[in-house]
Short mmCIF file of C-alpha atoms in Angstrom, two decimals:
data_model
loop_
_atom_site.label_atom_id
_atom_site.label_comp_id
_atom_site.label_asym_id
_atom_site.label_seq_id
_atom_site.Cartn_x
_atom_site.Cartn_y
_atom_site.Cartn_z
CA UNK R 1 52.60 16.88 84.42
CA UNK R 2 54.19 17.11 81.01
CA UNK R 3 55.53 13.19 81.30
CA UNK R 4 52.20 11.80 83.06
CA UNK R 5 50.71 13.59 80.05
CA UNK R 6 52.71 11.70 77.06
CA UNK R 7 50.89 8.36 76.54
CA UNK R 8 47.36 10.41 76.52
CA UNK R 9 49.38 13.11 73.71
CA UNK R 10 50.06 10.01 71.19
CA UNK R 11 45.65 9.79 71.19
CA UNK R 12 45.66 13.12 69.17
CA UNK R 13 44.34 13.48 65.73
CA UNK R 14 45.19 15.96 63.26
CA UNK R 15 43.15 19.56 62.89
CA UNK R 16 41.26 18.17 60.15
CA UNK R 17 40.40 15.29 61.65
CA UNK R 18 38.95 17.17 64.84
CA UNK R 19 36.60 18.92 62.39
CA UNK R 20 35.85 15.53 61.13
CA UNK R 21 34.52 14.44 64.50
CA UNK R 22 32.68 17.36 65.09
CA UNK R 23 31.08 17.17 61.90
CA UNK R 24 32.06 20.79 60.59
CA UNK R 25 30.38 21.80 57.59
CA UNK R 26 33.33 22.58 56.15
CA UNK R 27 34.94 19.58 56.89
CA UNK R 28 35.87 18.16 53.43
CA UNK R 29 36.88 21.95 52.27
CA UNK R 30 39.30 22.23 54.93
CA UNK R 31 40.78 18.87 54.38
CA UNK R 32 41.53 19.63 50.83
CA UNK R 33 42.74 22.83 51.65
CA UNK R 34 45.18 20.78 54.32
CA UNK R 35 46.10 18.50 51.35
CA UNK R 36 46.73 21.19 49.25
CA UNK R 37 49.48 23.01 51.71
CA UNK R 38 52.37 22.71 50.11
CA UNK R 39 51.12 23.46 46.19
CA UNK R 40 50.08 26.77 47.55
CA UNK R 41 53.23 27.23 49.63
CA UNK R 42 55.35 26.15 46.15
CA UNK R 43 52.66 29.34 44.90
CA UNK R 44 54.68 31.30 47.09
CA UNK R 45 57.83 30.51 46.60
CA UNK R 46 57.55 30.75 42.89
CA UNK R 47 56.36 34.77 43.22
CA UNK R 48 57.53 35.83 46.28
CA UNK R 49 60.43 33.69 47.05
CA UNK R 50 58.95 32.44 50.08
CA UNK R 51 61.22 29.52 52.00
CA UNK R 52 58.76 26.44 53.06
CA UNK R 53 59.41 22.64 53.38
CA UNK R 54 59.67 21.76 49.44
CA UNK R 55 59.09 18.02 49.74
CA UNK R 56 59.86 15.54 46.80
CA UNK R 57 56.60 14.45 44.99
CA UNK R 58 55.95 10.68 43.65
CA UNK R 59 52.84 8.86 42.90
CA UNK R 60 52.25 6.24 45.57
CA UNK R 61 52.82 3.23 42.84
CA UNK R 62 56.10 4.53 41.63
CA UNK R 63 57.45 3.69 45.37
CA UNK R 64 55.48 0.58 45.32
CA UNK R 65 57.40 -0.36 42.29
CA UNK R 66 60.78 1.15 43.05
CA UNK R 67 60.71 3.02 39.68
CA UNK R 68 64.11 3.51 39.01
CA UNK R 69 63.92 7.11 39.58
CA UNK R 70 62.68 6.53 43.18
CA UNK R 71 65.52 4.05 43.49
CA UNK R 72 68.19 6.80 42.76
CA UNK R 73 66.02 9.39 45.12
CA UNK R 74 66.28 6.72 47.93
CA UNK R 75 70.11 5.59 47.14
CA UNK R 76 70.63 9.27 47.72
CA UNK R 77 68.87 10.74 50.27
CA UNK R 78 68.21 7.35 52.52
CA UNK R 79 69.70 8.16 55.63
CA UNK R 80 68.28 11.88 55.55
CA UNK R 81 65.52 12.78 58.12
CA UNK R 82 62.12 13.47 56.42
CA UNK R 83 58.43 13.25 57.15
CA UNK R 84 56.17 11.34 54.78
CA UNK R 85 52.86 12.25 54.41
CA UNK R 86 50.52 9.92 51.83
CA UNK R 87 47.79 12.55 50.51
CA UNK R 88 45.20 11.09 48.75
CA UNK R 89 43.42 12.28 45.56
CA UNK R 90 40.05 11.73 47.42
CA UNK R 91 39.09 13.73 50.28
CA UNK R 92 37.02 11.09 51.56
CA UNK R 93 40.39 8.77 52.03
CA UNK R 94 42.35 9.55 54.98
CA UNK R 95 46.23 11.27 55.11
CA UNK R 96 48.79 9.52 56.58
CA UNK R 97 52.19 10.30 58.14
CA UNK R 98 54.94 9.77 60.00
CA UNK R 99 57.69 11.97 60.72
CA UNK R 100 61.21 11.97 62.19
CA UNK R 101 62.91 8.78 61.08
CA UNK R 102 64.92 8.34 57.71
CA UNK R 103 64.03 8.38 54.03
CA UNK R 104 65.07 4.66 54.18
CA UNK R 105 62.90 4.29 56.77
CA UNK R 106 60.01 6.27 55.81
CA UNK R 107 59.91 4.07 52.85
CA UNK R 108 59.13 0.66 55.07
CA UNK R 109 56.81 2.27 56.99
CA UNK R 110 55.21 3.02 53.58
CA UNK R 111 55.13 -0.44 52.57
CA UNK R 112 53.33 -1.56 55.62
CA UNK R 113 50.66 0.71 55.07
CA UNK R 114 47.11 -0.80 53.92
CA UNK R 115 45.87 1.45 50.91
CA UNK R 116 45.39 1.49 47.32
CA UNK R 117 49.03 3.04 46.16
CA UNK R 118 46.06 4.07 42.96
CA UNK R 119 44.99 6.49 45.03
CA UNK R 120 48.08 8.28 46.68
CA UNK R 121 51.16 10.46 46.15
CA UNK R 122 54.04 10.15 48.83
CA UNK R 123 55.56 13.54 49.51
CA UNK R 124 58.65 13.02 51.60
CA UNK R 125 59.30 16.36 53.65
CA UNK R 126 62.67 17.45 54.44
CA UNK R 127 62.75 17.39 58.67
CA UNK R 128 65.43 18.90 61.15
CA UNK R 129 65.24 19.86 64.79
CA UNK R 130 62.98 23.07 65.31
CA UNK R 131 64.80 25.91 67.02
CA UNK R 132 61.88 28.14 66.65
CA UNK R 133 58.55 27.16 66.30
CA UNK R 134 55.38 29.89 65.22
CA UNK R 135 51.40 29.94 64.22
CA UNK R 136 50.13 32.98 63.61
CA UNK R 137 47.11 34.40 61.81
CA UNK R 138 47.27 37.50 59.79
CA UNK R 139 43.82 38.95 59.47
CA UNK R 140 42.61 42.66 59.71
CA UNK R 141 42.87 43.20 63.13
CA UNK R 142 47.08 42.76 62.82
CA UNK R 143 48.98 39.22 63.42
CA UNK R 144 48.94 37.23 66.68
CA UNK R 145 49.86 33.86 67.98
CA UNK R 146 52.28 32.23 69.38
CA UNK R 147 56.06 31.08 69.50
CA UNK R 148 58.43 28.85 71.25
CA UNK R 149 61.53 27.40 71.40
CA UNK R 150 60.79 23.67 70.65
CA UNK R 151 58.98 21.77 68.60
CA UNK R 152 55.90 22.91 66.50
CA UNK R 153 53.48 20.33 68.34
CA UNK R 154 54.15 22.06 71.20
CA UNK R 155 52.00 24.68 69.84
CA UNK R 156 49.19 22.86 67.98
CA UNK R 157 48.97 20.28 71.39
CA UNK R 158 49.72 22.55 74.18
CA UNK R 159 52.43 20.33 75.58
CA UNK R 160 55.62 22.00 76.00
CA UNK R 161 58.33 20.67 77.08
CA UNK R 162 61.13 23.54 78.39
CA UNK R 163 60.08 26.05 76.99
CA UNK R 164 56.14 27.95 78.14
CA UNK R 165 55.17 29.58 74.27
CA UNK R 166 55.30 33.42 74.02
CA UNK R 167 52.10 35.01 72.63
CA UNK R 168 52.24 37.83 70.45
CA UNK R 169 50.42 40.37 68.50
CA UNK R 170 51.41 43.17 65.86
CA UNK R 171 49.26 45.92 65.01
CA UNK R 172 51.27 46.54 61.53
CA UNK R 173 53.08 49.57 63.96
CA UNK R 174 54.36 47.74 66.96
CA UNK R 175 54.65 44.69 68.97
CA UNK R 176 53.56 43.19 72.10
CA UNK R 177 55.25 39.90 73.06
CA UNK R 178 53.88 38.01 76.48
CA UNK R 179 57.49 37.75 77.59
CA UNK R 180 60.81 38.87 76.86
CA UNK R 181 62.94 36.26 74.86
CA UNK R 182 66.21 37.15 73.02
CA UNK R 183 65.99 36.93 69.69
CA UNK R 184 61.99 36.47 69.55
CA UNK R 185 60.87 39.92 68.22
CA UNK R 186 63.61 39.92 65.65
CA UNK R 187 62.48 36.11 64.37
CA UNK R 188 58.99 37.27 64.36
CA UNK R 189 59.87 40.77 62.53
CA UNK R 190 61.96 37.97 59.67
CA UNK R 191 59.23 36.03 59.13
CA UNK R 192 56.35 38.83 58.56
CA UNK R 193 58.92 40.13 56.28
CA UNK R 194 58.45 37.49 53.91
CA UNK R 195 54.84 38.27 53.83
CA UNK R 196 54.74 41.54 52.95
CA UNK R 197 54.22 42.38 49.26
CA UNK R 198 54.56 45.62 48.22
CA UNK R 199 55.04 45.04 44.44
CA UNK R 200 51.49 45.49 42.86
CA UNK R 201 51.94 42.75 39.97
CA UNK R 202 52.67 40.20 42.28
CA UNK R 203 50.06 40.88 44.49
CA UNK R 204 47.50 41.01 41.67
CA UNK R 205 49.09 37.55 40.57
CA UNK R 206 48.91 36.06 44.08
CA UNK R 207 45.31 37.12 44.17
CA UNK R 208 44.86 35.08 40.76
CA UNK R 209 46.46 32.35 41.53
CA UNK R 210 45.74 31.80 45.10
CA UNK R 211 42.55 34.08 45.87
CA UNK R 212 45.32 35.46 48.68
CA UNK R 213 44.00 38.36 50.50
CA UNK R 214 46.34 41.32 51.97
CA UNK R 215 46.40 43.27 54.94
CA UNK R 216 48.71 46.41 55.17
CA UNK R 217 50.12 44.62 52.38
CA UNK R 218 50.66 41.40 53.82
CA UNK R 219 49.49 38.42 52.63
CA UNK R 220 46.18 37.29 54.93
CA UNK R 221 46.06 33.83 56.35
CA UNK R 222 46.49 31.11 58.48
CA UNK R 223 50.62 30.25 59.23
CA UNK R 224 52.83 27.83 60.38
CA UNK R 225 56.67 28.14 60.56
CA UNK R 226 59.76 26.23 62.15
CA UNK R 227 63.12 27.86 61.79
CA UNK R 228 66.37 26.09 62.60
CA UNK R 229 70.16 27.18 62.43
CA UNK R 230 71.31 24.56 59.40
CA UNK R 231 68.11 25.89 57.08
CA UNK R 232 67.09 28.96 58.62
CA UNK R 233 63.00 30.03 58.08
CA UNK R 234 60.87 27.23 56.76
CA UNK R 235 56.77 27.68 56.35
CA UNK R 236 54.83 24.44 56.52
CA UNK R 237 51.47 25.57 56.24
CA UNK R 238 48.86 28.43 54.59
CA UNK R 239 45.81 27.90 54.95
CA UNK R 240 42.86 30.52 53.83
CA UNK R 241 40.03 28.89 55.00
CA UNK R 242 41.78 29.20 58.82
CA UNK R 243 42.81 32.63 58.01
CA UNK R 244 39.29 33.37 57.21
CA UNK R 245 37.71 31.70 60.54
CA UNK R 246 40.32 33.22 63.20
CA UNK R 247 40.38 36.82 62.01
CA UNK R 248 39.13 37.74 65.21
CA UNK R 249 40.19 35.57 67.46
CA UNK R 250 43.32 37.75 68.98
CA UNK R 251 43.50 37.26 72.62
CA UNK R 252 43.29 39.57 75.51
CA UNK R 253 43.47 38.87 78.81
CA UNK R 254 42.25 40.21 82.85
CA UNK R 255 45.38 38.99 85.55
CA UNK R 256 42.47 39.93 88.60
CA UNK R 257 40.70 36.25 88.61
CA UNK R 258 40.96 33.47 90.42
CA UNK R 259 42.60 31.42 87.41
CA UNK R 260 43.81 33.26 84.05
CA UNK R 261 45.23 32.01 80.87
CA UNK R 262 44.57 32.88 76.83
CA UNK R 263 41.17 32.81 74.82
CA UNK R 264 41.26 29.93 73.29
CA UNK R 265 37.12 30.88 72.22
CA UNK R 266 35.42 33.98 73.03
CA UNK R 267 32.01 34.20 75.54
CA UNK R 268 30.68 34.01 78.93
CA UNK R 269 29.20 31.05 81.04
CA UNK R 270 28.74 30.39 84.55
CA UNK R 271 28.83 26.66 85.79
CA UNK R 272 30.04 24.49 88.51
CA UNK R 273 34.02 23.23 87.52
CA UNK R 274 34.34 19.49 86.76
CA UNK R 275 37.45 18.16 87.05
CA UNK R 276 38.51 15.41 84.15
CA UNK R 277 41.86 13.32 84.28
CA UNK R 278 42.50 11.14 81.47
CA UNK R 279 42.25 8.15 83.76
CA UNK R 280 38.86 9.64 84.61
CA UNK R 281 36.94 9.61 81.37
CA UNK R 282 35.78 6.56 81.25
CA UNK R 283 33.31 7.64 84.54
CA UNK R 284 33.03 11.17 84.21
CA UNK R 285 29.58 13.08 83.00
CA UNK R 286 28.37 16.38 82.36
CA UNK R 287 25.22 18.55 82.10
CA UNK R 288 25.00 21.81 80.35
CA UNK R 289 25.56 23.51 83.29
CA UNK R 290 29.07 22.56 83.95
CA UNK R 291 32.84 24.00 82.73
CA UNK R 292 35.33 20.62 82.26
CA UNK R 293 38.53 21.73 83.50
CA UNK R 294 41.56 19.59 82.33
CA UNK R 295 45.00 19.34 81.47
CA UNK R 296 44.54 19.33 77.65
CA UNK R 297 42.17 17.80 75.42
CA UNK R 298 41.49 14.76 73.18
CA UNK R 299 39.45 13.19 70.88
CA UNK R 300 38.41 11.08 74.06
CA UNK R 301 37.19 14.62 75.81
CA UNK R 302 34.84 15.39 72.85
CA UNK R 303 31.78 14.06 74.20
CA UNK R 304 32.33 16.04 77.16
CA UNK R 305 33.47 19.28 75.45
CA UNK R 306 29.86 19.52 73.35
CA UNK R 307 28.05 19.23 76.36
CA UNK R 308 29.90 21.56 78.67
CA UNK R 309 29.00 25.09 79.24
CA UNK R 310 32.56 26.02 79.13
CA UNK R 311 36.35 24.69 78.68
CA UNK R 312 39.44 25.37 80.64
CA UNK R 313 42.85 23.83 79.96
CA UNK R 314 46.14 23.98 81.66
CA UNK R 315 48.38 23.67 78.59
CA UNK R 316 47.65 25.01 75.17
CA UNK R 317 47.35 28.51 73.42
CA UNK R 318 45.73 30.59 71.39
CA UNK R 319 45.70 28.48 68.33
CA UNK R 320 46.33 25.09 69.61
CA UNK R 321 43.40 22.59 68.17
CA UNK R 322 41.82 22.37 71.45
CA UNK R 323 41.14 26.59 71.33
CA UNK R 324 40.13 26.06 67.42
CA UNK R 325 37.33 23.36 67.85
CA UNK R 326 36.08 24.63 71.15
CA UNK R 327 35.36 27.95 68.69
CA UNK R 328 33.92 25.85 66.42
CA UNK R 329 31.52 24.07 69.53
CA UNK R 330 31.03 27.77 70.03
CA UNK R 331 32.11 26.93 73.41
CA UNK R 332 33.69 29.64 75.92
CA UNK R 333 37.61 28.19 76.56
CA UNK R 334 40.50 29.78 77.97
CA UNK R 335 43.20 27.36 77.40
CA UNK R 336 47.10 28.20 78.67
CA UNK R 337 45.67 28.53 82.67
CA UNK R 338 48.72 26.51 83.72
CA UNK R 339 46.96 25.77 87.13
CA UNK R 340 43.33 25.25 86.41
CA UNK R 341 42.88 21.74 87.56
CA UNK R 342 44.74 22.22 90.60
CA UNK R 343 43.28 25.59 91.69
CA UNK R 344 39.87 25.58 90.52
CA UNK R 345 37.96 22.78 92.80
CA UNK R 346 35.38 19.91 92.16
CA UNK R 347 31.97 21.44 92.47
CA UNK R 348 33.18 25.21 92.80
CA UNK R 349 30.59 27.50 91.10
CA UNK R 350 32.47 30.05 88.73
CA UNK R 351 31.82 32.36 86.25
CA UNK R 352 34.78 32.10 83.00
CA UNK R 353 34.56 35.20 81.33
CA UNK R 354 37.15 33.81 78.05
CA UNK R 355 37.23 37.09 76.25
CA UNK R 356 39.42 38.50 79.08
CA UNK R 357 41.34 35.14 79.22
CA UNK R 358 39.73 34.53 83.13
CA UNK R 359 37.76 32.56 85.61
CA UNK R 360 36.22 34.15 88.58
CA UNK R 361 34.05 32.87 91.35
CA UNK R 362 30.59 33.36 90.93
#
């Protein structure tokens, strides 16, 4: 399914672009907030010694003009593997990016791009292959997500490739992990360790610098980390305003339904299943009174995901985007079902109960 699956995959848009679509209130806040990652993460590191992604910084015109500093940066570091990301100094402009190819090459895909170099920086992220991938929230209620061995789009997307994620939870006492994995418990133990802050001063100066927020000591938010045996633990994202808006969302599930998987959004609907393949969208409709059921979602599904009663999705997690903006719809979802287009049939009246991860028939 994964393979049939690819072409549609290469349609997705980033988080903040979802909200975009949606027309979230907080739409331009959590942009900046998304442009503003890795200044906060730098935050971090400067107080607390935290390891993230450090990228190197120029203004878009400097590698327009080959400044002679960006000519020794690129004579140096050419053939290394980076992302670039062009953030703009305007909300309203979009971000940019490509990732996985060289400096050198990062650089002519730069050039081709159509914007006003004015308005831009370039950062150019330092990239390697993912051995561990994690997003996690850290809220009141303890931390939870979700890891894998892969990539860290398996997670945001829901398409895994070998690998099926592990969700987890901590309660700040112990842990409960989906499925055994050596290695996983100890990765996830090294990685809240660099969160917890027990020295007063540089909590207070956290607080002041970054309005952070702690839990049991540890610093509140939204995470994302990859880890990888040549670097070790890298964080590439902290993000409040998430942190703030999934401090409840940890999942639970019921195994005694006809389909289960993971909340992706809590509530209950009943509704008569509609299944939607990608090559379907084009034809398909929906009333109120119907729960799509697909594979995983797009921007192409939106128009069907405001007006369903419900979502279910084979692939995906707890805090994949297609769980986040069904939340935001304030649409039931249980994404993760693994089986839910091929079990749950065209027509069949059911009743998905997402707070217990389930769908039964009605």
């Amino acid at each position: 399914m994964q393979s049939d699956l690819t072409r549609f995959y290469e349609k997705q848009i980033s988080l903040t672009e979802w909200f975009e679509a949606i027309g979230h209130p907080q739409a331009k806040q959590l942009k900046v907030e998304d442009n503003d990652k890795r200044e906060r993460l730098n935050v971090l590191s400067r107080i607390i010694g935290l390891p993230f992604d450090k990228p190197t910084q120029f203004s878009a015109q400097d590698v327009a003009a080959r400044t002679p500093e960006f000519k020794t940066f690129l004579r140096d570091h050419g053939a290394e593997l980076c992302a670039v990301r062009l953030i703009p100094d305007d909300p309203a402009l979009p971000k940019l990016r490509m990732r996985g190819h060289s400096i050198t090459d990062g650089t002519k895909w730069f050039d081709e791009q159509a914007v006003d170099a004015s308005h831009y920086r370039v950062d150019f992220v330092p990239h390697s292959d993912s051995v561990w991938a994690t997003i996690f929230v850290v809220s009141h209620e303890g931390i939870f997500g979700e890891l894998t061995k892969g990539e860290h789009n398996e997670l945001t997307q829901g398409l895994y490739k070998e690998h099926e994620p592990i969700t987890f939870q901590f309660d700040f006492n112990d842990w409960q992990l989906s499925r055994d994995e050596p290695g996983a418990k100890e990765h996830l133990a090294d990685i809240i360790a660099h969160l917890k802050v027990t020295d007063p001063a540089k909590r207070d100066q956290i607080k002041n610098e970054l309005d952070g927020t702690f839990e049991h000591d540890y610093l509140a938010g939204y995470f994302e980390t990859t880890a990888s045996d040549d670097r070790g633990i890298w964080f590439i994202d902290y993000n409040r305003l998430l942190g703030d808006m999934y401090a409840n969302a940890a999942p639970t599930a019921d195994p005694d339904a006809l389909v289960t998987g993971r909340c992706g959004s809590p509530g209950t609907a009943a509704g008569t299943v509609v299944v939607v393949a990608p090559d379907q969208l084009q034809t398909a409709t929906l009333t109120e009174n119907d729960i799509l059921v697909c594979a995983m979602t797009s921007p192409d599904y939106l128009p069907l995901m405001q007006k369903a009663a419900a979502i279910v999705t084979d692939l995906g997690g707890v805090l994949s985007h297609a769980a986040i903006i069904a939340r935001e719809l304030k649409k039931p979802c249980v994404t993760g079902t693994k089986n839910g287009t091929s079990t749950l049939e065209q027509g069949q009246h059911v009743i998905v109960k997402a707070d217990k991860g389930a769908i039964y028939a009605a």
